[in-house]
mmCIF file of C-alpha atoms in Angstrom:
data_model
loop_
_atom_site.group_PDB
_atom_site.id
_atom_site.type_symbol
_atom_site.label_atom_id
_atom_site.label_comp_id
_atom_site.label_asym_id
_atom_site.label_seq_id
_atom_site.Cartn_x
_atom_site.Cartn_y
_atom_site.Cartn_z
ATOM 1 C CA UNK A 4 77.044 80.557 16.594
ATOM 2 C CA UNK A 5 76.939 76.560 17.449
ATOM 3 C CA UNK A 6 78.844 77.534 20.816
ATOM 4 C CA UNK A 7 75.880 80.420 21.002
ATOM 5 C CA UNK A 8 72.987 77.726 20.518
ATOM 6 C CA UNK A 9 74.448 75.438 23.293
ATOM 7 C CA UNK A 10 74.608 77.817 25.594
ATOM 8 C CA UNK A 11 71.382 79.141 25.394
ATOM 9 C CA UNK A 12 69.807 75.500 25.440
ATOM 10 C CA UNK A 13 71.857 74.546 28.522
ATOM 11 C CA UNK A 14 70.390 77.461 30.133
ATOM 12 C CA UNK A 15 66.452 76.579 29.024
ATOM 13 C CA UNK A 16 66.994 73.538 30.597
ATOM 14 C CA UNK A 17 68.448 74.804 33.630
ATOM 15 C CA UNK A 18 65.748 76.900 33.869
ATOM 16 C CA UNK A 19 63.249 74.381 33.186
ATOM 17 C CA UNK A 20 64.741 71.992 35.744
ATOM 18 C CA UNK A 21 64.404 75.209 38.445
ATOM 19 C CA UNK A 22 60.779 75.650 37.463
ATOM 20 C CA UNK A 23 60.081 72.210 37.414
ATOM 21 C CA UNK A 24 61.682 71.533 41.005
ATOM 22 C CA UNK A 25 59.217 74.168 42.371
ATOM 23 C CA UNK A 26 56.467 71.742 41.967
ATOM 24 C CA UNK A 27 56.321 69.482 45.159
ATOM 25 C CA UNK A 28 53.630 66.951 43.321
ATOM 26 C CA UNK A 29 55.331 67.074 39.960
ATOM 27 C CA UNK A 30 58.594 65.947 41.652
ATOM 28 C CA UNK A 31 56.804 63.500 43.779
ATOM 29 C CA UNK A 32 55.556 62.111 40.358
ATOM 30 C CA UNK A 33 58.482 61.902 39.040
ATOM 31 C CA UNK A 34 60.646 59.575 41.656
ATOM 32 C CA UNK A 35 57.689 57.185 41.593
ATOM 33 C CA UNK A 36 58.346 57.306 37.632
ATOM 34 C CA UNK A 37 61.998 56.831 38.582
ATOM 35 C CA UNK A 38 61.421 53.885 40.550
ATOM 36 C CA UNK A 39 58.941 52.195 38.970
ATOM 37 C CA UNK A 40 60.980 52.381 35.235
ATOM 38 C CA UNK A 41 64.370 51.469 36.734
ATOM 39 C CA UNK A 42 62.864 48.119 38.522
ATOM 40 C CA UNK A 43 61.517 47.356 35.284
ATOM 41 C CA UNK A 44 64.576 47.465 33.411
ATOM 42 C CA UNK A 45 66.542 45.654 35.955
ATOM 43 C CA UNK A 46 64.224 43.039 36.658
ATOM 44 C CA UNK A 47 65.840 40.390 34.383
ATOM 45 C CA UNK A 48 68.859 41.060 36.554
ATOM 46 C CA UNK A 49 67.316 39.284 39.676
ATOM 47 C CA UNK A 50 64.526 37.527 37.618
ATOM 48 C CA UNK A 51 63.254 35.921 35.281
ATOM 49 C CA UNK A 52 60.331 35.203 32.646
ATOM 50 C CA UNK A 53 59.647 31.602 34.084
ATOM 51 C CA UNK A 54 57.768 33.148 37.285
ATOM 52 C CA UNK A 55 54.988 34.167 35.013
ATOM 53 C CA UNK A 56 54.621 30.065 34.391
ATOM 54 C CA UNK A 57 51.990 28.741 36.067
ATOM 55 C CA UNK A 58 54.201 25.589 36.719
ATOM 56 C CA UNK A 59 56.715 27.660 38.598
ATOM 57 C CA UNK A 60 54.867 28.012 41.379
ATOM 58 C CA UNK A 61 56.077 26.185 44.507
ATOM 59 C CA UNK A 62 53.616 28.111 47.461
ATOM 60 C CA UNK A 63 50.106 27.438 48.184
ATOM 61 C CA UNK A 64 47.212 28.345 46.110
ATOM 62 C CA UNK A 65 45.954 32.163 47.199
ATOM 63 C CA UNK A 66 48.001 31.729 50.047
ATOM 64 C CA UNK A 67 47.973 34.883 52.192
ATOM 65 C CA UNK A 68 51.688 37.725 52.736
ATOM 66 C CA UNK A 69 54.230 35.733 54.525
ATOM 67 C CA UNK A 70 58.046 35.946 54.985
ATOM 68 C CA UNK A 71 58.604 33.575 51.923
ATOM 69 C CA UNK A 72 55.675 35.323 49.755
ATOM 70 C CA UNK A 73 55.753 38.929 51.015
ATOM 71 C CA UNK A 74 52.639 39.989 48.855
ATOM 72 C CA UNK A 75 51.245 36.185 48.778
ATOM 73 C CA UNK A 76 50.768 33.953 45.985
ATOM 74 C CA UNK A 77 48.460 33.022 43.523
ATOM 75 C CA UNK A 78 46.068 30.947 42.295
ATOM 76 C CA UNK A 79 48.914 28.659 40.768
ATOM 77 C CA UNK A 80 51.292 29.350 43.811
ATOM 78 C CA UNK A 81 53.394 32.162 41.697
ATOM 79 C CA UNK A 82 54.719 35.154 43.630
ATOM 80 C CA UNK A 83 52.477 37.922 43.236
ATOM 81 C CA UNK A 84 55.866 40.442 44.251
ATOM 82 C CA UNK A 85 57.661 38.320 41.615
ATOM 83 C CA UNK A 86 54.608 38.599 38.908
ATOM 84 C CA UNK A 87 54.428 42.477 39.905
ATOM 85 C CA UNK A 88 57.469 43.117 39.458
ATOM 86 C CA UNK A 89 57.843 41.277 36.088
ATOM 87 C CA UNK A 90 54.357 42.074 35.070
ATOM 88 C CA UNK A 91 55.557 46.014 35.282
ATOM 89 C CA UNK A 92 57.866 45.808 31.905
ATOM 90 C CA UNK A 93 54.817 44.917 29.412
ATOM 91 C CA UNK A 94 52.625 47.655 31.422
ATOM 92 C CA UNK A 95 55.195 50.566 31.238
ATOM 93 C CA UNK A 96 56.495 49.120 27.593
ATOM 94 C CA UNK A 97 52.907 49.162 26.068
ATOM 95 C CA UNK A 98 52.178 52.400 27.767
ATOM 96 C CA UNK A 99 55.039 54.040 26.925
ATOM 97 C CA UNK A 100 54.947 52.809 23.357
ATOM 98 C CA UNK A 101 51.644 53.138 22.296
ATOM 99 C CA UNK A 102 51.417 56.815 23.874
ATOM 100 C CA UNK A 103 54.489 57.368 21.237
ATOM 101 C CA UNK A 104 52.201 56.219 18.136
ATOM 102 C CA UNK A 105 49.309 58.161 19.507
ATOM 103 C CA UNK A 106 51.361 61.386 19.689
ATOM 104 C CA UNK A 107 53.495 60.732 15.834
ATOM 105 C CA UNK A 108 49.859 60.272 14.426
ATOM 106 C CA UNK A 109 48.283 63.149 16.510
ATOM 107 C CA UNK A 110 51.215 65.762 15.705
ATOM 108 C CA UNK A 111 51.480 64.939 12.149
ATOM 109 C CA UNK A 112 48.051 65.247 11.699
ATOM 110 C CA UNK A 113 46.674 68.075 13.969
ATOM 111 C CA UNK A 114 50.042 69.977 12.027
ATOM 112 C CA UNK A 115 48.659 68.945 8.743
ATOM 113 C CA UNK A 116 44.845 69.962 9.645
ATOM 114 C CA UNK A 117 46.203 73.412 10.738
ATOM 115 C CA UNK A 118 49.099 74.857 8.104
ATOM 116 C CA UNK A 119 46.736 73.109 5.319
ATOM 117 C CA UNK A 120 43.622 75.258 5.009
ATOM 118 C CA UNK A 121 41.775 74.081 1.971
ATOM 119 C CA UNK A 122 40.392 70.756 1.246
ATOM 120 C CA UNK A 123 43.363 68.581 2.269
ATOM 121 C CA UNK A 124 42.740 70.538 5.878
ATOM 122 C CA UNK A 125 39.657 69.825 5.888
ATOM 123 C CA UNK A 126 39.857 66.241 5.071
ATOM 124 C CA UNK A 127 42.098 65.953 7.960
ATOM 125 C CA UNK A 128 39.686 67.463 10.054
ATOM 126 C CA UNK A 129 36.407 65.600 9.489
ATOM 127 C CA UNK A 130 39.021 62.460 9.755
ATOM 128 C CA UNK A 131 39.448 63.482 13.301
ATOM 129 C CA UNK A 132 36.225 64.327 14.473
ATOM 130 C CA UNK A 133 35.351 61.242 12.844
ATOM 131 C CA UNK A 134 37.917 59.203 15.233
ATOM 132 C CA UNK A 135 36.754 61.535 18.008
ATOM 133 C CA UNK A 136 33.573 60.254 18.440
ATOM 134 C CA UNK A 137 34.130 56.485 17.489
ATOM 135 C CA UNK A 138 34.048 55.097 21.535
ATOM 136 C CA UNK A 139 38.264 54.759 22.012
ATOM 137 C CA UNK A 140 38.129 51.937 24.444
ATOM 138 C CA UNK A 141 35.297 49.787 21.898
ATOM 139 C CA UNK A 142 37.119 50.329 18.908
ATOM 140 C CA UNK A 143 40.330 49.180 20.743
ATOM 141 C CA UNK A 144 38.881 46.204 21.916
ATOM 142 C CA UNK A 145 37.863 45.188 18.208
ATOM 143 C CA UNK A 146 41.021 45.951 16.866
ATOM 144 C CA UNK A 147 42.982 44.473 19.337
ATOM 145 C CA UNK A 148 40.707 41.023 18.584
ATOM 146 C CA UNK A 149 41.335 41.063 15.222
ATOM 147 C CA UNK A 150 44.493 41.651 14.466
ATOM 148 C CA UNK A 151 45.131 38.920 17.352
ATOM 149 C CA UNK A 152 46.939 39.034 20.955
ATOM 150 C CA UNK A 153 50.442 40.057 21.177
ATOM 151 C CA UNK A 154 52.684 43.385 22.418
ATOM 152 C CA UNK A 155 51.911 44.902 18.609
ATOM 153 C CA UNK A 156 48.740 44.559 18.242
ATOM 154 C CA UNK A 157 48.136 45.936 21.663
ATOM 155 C CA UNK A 158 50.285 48.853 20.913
ATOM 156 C CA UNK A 159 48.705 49.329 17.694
ATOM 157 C CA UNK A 160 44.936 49.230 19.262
ATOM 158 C CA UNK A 161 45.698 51.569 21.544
ATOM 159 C CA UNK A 162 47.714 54.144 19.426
ATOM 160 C CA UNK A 163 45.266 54.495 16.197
ATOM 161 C CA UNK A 164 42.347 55.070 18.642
ATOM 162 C CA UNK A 165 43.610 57.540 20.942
ATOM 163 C CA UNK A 166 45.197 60.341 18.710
ATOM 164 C CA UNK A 167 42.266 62.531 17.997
ATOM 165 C CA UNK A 168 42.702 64.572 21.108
ATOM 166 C CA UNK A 169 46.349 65.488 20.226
ATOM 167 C CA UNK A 170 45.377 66.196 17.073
ATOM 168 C CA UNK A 171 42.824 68.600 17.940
ATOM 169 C CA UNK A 172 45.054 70.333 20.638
ATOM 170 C CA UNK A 173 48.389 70.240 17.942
ATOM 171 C CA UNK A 174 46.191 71.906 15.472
ATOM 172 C CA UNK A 175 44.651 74.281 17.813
ATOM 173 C CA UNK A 176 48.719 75.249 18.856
ATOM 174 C CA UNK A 177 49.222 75.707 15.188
ATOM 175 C CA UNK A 178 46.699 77.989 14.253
ATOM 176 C CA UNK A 179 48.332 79.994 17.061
ATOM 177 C CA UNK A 180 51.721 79.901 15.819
ATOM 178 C CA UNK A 181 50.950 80.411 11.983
ATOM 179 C CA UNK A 182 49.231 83.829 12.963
ATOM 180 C CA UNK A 183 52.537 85.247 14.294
ATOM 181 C CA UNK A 184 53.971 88.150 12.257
ATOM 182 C CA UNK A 185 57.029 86.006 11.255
ATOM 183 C CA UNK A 186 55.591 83.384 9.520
ATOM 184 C CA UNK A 187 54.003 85.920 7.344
ATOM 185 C CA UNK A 188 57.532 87.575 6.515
ATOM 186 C CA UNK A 189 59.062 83.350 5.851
ATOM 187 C CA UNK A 190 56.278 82.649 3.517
ATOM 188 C CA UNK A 191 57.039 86.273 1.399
ATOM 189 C CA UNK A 192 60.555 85.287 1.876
ATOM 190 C CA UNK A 193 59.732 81.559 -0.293
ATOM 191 C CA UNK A 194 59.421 78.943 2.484
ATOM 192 C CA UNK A 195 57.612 76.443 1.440
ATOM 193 C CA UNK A 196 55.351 74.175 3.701
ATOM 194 C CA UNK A 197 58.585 71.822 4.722
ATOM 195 C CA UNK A 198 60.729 74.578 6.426
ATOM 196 C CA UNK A 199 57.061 76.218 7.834
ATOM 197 C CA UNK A 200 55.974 72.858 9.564
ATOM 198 C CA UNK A 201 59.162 71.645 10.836
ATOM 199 C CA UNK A 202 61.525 74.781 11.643
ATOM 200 C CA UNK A 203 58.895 77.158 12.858
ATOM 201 C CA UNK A 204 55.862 75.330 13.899
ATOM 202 C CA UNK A 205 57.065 71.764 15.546
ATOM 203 C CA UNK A 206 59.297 73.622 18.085
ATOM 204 C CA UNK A 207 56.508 75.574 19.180
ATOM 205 C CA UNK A 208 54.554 72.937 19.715
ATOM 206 C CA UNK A 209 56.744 70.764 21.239
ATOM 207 C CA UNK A 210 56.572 72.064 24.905
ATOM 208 C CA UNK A 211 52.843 71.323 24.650
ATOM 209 C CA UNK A 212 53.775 67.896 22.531
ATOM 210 C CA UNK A 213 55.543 66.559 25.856
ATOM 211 C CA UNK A 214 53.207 67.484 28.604
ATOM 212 C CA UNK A 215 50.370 65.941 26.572
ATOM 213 C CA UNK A 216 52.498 62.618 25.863
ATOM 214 C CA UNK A 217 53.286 62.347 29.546
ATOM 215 C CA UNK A 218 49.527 62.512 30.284
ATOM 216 C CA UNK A 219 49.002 59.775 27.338
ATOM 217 C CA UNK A 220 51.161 57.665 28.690
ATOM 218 C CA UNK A 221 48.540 57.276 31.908
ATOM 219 C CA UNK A 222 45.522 56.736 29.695
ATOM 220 C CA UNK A 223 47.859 53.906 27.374
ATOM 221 C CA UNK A 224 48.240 52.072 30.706
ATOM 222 C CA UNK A 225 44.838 51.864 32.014
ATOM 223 C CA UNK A 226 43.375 51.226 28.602
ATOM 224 C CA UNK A 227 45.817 47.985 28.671
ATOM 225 C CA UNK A 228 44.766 47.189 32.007
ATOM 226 C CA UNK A 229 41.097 47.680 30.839
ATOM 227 C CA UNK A 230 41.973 45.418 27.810
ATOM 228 C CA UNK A 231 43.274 42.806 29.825
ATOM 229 C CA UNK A 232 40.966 42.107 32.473
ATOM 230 C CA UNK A 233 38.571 42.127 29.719
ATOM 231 C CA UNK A 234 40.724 39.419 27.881
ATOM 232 C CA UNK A 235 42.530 40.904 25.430
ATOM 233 C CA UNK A 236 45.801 40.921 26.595
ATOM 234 C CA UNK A 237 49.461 40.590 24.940
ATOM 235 C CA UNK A 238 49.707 37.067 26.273
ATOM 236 C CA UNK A 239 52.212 38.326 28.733
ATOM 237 C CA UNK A 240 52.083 39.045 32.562
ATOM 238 C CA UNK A 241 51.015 42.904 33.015
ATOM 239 C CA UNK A 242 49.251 44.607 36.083
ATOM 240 C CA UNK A 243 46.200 44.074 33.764
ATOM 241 C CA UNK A 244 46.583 40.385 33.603
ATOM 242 C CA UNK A 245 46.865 39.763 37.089
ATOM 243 C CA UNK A 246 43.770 42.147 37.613
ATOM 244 C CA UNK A 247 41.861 39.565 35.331
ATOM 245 C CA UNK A 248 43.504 36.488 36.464
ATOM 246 C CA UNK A 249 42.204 37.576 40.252
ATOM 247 C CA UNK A 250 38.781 38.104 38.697
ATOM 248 C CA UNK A 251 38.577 34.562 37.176
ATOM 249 C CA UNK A 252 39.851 32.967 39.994
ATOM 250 C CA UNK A 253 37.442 34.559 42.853
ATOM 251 C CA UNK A 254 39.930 35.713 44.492
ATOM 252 C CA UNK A 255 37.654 38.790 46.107
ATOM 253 C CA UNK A 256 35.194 35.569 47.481
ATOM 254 C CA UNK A 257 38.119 33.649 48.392
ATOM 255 C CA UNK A 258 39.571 36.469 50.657
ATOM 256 C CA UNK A 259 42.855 37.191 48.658
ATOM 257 C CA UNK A 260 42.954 40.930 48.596
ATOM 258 C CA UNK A 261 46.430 41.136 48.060
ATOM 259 C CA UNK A 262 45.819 39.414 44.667
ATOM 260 C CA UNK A 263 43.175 42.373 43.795
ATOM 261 C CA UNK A 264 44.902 45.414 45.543
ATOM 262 C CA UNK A 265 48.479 45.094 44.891
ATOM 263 C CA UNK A 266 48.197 44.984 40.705
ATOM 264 C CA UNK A 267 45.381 47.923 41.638
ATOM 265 C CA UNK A 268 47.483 49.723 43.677
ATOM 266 C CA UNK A 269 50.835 49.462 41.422
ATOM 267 C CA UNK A 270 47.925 50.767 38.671
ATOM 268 C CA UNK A 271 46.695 53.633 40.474
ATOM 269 C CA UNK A 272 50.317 54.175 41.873
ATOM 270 C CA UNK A 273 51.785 54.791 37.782
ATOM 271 C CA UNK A 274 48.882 56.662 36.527
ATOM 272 C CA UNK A 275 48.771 59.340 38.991
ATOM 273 C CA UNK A 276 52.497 59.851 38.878
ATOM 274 C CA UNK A 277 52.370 60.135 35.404
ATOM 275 C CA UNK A 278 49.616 62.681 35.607
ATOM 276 C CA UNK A 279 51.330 64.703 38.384
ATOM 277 C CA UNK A 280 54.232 65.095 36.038
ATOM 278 C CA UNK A 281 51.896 66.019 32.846
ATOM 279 C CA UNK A 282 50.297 68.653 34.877
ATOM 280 C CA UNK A 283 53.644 70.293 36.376
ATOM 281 C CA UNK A 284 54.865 70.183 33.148
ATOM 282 C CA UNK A 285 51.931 71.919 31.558
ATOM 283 C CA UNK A 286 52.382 74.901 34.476
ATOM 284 C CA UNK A 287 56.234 75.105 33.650
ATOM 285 C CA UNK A 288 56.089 74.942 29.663
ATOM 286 C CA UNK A 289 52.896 76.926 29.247
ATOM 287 C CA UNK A 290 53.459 80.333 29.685
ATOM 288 C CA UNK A 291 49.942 81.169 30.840
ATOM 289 C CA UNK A 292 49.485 78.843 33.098
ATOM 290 C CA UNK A 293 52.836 79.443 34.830
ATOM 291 C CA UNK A 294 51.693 83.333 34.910
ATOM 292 C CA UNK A 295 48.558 82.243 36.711
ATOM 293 C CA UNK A 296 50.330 80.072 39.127
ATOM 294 C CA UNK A 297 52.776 82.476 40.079
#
């Protein structure tokens, strides 16, 4: 039966893959995800943390893209490929990881608001429609100044304020599920809420789970960058940072684009990948969607 099981998920994933593959932006998306995570992890191979230090710098302030600074320099004489390309491992990490708590909160909850339908539903409910209207970015920013400036706190900000809408869609998903004919004949066969939640309803919603947290991921790194340049940051170098640091510095009356459009760019570059790949996966994992596409 084990040898059964395997067999049958090696083929849903082949299939998957094939579906997937189909999707010229969604595969697009995904080798500038490729790229962009496997520079960051082997950045401390060819780098390291002391380019971010503004003593480190050994070029000319804002000086323009030259053969020793290929994307120029900052305003301490850093080098804005170097701070890039360190700067992208707190982006991608606090994207990655506050999209995670955002989707553990938003699952467990939207679950909870759906299976339970008395008060302990509707508790749930009014909780997130309470957190639904609160403005995300706002209530970030205080939390983010309170509990003080580092990777956690960021993380944390950006998590607890951006679950509602997973919640919403989860519990929407398991409305759907619960109303199937077999969940009826588990419940008069003695499952309790346990074996409902976690053996019938989280695999159903865990196509929909991935393509949202892919999506999440996006919003997590432009609400960082959007923290940043408004100074709250993780006291560490991030596309954000740099975005900010350009800002303070004038570097847009100074003439430095590169200081303003590369961070920008490498922004704009991760998001829409990231999207791309949410919305291919939505066509390929959601069986309407990949009816009306075909």
């Amino acid at each position: 039966m084990s040898n059964l099981a395997w067999v049958r998920r090696q083929r849903s994933v082949s299939r998957f893959w094939r579906d997937f593959r189909t999707h010229k932006a969604g595969m697009a998306g995904l080798v500038v995800l490729v790229v962009a995570v496997v520079l960051a992890l082997i950045a401390p191979l060819f780098i390291d943390a002391g380019v971010t230090n503004v003593v480190s710098g050994t070029g000319a302030k804002l000086a323009p893209p030259s053969l020793d600074y290929p994307l120029g320099t900052d305003e301490s004489g850093r080098s804005v490929l170097l701070m890039i390309w360190w700067g992208s491992r707190t982006s991608l990490l606090i994207g990655f990881l506050a999209a995670l708590l955002s989707m553990v909160i938003g699952t467990v909850l939207g679950i909870a608001a759906g299976h339970f339908r008395g008060w302990l539903g509707a508790i749930v409910l009014r909780v997130t429609d309470w957190f639904l209207v609160l403005p995300s970015l706002v209530t970030a920013l205080v939390l983010a100044a309170i509990l003080g400036g580092s990777t956690a706190t960021i993380i944390i900000a950006i998590g607890v304020t951006s679950w509602p809408s997973t919640a919403r869609l989860i519990r929407a998903q398991t409305l759907a599920v619960e109303a199937r004919p077999y969940i009826e004949r588990s419940l008069a066969l003695g499952a309790g809420h346990w074996h409902i939640t976690t053996r019938h309803v989280l695999p159903n919603v865990a196509p929909l789970l991935l393509a949202s947290t892919t999506l999440e991921v996006a919003s997590a790194i432009v609400t960082e960058s959007t923290l940043a340049f408004l100074g709250v940051s993780a006291n560490k170098t991030s596309w954000g940072t740099m975005l900010r640091g350009s800002y303070d510095w004038g570097a847009a009356t100074a003439g430095a684009w590169w200081y303003i459009l590369i961070p920008g760019l490498c922004i704009v570059a991760v998001v829409m990948a990231f999207t791309l790949c949410g919305r291919a996966l939505e066509t390929v994992l959601n069986p309407r969607l990949r009816t009306r596409a075909a």
